[in-house]
Tab-separated table of C-alpha atoms and ligand atoms in Angstrom:
chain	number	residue	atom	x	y	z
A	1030	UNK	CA	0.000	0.000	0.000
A	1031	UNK	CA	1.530	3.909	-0.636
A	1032	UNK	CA	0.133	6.089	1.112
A	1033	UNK	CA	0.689	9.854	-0.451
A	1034	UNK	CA	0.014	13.091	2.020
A	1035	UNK	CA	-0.128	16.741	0.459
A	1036	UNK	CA	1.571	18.885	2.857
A	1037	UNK	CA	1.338	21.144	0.106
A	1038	UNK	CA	-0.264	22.004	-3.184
A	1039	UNK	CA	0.961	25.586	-3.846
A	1040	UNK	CA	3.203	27.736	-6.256
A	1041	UNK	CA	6.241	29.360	-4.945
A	1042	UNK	CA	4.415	32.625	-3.454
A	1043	UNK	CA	0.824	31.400	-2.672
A	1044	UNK	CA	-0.310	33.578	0.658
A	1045	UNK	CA	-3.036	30.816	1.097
A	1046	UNK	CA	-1.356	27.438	0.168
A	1047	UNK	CA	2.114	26.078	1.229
A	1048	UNK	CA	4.675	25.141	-1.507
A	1049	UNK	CA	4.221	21.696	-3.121
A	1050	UNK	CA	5.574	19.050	-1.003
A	1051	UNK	CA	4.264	15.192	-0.909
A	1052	UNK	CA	4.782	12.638	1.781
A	1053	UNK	CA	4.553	9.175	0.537
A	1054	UNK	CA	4.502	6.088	2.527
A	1055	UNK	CA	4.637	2.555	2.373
A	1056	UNK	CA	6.043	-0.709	3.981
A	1057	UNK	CA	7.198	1.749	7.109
A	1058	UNK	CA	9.490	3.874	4.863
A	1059	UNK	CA	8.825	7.499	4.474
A	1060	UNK	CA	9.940	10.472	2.088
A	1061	UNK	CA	9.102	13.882	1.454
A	1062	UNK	CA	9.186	15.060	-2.003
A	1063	UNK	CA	10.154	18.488	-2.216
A	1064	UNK	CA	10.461	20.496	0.974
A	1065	UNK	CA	9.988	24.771	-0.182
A	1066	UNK	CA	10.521	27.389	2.537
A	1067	UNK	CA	6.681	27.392	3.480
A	1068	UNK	CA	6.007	23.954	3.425
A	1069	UNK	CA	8.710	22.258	5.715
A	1070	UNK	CA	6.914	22.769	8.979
A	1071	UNK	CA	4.026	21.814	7.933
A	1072	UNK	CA	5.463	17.642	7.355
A	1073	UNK	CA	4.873	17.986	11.709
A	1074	UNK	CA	1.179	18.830	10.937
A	1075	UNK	CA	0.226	16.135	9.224
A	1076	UNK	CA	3.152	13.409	9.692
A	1077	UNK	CA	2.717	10.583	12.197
A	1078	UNK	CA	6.361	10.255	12.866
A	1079	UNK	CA	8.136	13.582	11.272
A	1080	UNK	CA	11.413	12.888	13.100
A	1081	UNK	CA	11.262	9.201	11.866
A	1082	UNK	CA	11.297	10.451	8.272
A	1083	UNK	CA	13.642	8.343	5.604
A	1084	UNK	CA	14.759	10.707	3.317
A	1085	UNK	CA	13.990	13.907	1.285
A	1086	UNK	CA	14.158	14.156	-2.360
A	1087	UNK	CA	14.617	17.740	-3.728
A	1088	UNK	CA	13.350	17.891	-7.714
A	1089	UNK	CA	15.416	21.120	-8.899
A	1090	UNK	CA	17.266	24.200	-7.025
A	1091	UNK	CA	14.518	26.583	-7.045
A	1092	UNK	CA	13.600	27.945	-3.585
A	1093	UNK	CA	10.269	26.733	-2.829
A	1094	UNK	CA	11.314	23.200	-3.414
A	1095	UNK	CA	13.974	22.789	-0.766
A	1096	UNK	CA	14.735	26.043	1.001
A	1097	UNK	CA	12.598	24.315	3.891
A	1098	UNK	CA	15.350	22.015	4.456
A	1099	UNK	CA	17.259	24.373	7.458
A	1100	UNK	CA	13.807	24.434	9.374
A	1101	UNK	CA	13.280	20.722	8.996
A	1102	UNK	CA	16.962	19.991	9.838
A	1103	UNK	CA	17.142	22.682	12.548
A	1104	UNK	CA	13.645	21.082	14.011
A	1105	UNK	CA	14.668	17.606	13.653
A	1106	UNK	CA	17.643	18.774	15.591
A	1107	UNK	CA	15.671	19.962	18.340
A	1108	UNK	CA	13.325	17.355	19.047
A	1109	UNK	CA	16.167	14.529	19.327
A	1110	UNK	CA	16.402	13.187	16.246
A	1111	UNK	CA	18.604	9.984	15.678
A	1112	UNK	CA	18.141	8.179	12.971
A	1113	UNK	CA	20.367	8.978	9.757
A	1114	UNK	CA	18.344	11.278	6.936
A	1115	UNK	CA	18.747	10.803	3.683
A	1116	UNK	CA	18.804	13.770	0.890
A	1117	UNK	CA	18.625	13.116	-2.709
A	1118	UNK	CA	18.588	15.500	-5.315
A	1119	UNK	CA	19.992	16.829	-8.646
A	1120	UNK	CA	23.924	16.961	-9.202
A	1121	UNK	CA	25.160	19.810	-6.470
A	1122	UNK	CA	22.775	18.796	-3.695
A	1123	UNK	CA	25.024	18.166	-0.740
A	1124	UNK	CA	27.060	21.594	-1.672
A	1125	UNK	CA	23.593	23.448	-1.756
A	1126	UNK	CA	22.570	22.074	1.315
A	1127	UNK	CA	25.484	22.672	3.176
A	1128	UNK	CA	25.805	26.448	2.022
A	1129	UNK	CA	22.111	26.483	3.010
A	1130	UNK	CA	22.597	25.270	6.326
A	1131	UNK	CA	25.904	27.691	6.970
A	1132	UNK	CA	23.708	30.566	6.211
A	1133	UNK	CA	20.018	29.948	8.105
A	1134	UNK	CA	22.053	28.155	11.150
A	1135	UNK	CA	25.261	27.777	11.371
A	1136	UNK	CA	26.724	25.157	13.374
A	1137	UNK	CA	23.489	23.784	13.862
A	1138	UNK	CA	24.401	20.495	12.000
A	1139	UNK	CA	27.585	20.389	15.035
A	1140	UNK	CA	24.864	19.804	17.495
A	1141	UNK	CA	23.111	16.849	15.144
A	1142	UNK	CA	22.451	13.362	16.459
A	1143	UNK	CA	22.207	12.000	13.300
A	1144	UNK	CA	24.223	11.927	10.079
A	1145	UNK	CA	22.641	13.260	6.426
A	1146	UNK	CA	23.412	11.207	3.706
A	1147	UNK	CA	23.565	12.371	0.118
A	1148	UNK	CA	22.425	10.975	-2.898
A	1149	UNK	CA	22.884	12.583	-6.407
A	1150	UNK	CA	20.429	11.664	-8.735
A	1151	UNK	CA	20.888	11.044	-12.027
A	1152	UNK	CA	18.181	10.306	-15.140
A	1153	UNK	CA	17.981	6.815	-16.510
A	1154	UNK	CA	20.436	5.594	-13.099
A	1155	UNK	CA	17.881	3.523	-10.693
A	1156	UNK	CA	18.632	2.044	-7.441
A	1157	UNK	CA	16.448	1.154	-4.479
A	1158	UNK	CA	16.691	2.974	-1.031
A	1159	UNK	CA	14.310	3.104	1.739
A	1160	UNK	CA	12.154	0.279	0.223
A	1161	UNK	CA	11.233	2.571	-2.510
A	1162	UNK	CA	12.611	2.068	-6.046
A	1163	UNK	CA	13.474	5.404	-7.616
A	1164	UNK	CA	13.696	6.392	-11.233
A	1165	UNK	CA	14.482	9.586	-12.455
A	1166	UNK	CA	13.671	12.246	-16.148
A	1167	UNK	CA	14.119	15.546	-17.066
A	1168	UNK	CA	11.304	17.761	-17.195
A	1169	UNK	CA	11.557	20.892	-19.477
A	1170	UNK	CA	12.125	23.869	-16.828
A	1171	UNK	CA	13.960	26.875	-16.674
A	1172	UNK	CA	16.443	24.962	-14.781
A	1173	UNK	CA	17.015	20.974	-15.036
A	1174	UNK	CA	14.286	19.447	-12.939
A	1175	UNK	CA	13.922	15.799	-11.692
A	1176	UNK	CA	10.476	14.240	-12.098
A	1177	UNK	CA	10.671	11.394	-10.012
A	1178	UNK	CA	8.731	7.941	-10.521
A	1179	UNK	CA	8.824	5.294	-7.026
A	1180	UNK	CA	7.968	2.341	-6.938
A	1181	UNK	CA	7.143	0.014	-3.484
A	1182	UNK	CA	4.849	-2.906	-3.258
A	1183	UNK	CA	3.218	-3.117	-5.933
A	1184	UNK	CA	2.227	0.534	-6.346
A	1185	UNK	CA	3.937	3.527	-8.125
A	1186	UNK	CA	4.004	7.007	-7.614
A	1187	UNK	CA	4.925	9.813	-10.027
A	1188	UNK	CA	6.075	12.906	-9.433
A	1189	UNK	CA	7.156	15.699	-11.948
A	1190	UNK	CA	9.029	18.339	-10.278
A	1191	UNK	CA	8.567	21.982	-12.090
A	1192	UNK	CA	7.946	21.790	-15.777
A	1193	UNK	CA	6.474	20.599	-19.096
A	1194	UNK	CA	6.161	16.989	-19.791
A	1195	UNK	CA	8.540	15.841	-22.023
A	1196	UNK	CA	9.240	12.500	-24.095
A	1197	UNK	CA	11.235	10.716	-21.112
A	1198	UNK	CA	8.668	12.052	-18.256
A	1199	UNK	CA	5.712	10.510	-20.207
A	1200	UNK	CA	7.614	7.295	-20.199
A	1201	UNK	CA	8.694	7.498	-16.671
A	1202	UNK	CA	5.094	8.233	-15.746
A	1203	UNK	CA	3.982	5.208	-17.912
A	1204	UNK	CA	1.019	3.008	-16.153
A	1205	UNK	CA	0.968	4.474	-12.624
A	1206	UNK	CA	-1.026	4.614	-9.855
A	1207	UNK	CA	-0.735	8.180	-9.399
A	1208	UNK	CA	1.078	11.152	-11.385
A	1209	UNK	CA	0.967	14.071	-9.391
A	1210	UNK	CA	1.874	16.919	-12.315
A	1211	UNK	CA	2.559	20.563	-11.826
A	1212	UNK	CA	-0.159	22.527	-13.416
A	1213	UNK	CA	1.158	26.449	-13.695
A	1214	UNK	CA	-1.626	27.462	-15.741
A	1215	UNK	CA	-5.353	26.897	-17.173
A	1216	UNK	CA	-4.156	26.745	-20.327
A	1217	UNK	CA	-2.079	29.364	-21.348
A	1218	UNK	CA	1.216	27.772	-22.795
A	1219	UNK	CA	4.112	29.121	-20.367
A	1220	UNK	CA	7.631	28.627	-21.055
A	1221	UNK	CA	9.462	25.843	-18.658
A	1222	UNK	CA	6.062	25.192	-16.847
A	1223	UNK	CA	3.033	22.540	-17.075
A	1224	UNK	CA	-1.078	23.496	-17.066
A	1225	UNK	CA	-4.081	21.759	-16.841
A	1226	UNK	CA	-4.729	20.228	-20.316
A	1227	UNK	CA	-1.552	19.715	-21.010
A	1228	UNK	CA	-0.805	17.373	-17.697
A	1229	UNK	CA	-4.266	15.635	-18.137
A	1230	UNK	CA	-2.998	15.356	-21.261
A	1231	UNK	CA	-0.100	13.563	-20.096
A	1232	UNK	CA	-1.144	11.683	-17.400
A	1233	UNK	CA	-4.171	9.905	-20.175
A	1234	UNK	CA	-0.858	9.101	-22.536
A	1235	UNK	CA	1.163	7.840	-19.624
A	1236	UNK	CA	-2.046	5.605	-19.005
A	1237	UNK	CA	-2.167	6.358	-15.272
A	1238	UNK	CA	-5.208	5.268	-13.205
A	1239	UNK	CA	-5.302	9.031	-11.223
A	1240	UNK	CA	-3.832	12.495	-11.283
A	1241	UNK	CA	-3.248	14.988	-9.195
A	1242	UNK	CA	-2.742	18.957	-9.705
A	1243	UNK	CA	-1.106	20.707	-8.035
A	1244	UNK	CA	1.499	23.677	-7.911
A	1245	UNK	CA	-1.578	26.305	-9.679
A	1246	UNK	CA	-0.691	29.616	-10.456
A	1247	UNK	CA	-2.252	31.362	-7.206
A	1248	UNK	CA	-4.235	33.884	-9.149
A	1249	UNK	CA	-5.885	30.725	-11.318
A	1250	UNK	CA	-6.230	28.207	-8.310
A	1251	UNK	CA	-8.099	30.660	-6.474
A	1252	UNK	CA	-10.546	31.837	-8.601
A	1253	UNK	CA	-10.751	30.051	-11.862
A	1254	UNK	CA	-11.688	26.368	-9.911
A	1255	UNK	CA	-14.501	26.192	-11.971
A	1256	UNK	CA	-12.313	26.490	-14.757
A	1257	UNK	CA	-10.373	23.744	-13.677
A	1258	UNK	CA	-13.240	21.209	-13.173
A	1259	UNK	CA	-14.629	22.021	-16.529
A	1260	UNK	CA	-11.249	21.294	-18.219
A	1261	UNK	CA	-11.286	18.099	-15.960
A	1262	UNK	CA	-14.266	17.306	-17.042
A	1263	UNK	CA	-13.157	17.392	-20.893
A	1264	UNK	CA	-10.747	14.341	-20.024
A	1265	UNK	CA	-12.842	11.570	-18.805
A	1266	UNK	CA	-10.317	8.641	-19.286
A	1267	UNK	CA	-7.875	10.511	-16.497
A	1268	UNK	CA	-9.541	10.747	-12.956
A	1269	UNK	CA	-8.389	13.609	-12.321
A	1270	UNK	CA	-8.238	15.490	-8.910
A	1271	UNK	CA	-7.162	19.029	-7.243
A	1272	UNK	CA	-5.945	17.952	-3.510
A	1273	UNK	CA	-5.984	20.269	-0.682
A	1274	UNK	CA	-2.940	20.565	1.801
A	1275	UNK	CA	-3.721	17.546	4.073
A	1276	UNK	CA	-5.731	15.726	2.210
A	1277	UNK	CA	-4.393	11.580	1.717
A	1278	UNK	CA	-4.497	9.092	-1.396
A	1279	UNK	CA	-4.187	6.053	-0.512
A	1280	UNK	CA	-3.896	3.175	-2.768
B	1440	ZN	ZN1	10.958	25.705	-10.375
């Protein structure tokens, strides 16, 4: 069983909605996907066991996809955390994070009871960690961004990061359980970013059996919903969905 939490479903500046950020579970192993500078606190909202947390994958180097890593690190710090943490992400990772950590608290990670483990990821490289397996492809962004496909009994989980769908994404997407896919815009075509026909779009070629939108331009997700259902509505082979920070899927 995976168990997938939204502790967020926002753009990078939403006053309302905290920066996209999944928590998937399954077989006792947990990650965070993504972990932006208004999202990271809220993994103690609506985790069971934040502290006991496997590992966080980072999709790209833009702030509101891992610029919540001090506060998580800095938190996990202070409530007693032991057990090693794992952070994967795009070629550079453990560099960014360190610089990252220097500058929000410095020294902090001298007073850490557990060690932070890096993993760079890599597109078409796959290797199992955490009882998930993890695949990788770029997405077309203004910088190179990971889409991220896992895989743990029996059930799959994709994930695309910032950006258009491309070629490889479609394929790394192909027959899941559930593609969660950025969706900028309604349907204006924006350079570097997704909307909503063209992931439904994606997620029907990709043949998964749900989809999730998320990451909505805040002007758009707050008042064009009805929008958003009607273009949902056009695409009847993709059960499609727009989750609300908190809300579970669970399959
Ligand atoms: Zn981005």
């Amino acid at each position: 069983m995976m168990r997938v939490t939204f502790v967020g479903v926002g753009e990078a500046f939403d006053e309302r909605l905290p920066n996209t950020s999944l928590l998937v579970e399954s077989g006792g192993s947990s990650i965070l996907l993504d972990c932006g500078f208004n999202a990271s606190c809220k993994l103690w909202e609506y985790a069971a066991n934040p502290i006991d947390l496997d590992a966080v994958f980072v999709s790209h180097f833009h702030a509101d996809h891992y610029f919540g890593l001090p506060a998580l690190i800095a938190r996990s710090i202070e409530e007693g955390r032991t057990k090693r943490l794992t952070i994967l992400g795009p070629s550079g990772i453990e560099s960014r994070v360190s610089r990252l950590m220097d500058l929000a608290y410095s020294n902090a990670l001298s007073r850490a009871g557990f060690e932070i483990f890096f993993i760079e990821c890599v597109p078409g490289e796959d290797f199992k960690h955490s009882g998930f397996r993890f695949r990788f492809a770029l997405n077309d962004h203004s910088m190179p961004c990971l889409a991220i496909r896992l895989d743990a009994g029996g059930k799959s989980l994709y994930y695309s990061g910032d950006g258009k769908p491309t070629d490889d994404t479609v394929d790394l997407a192909g027959n899941c359980d559930l593609v969660v896919h950025e969706a900028f815009t309604l349907d204006e075509i924006t350079t570097g970013h997704g909307d909503v026909g063209t992931a439904l779009e994606m997620a029907s070629r990709s043949g998964a059996k749900a989809c999730a939108l998320v990451h909505m331009r805040r002007t758009i997700r707050h008042t064009m919903m009805d929008m958003i259902r009607m273009a949902i509505g056009t695409k009847p082979d993709v059960n499609a969905f727009v989750p609300e920070p908190g809300d579970v899927y669970e399959y």
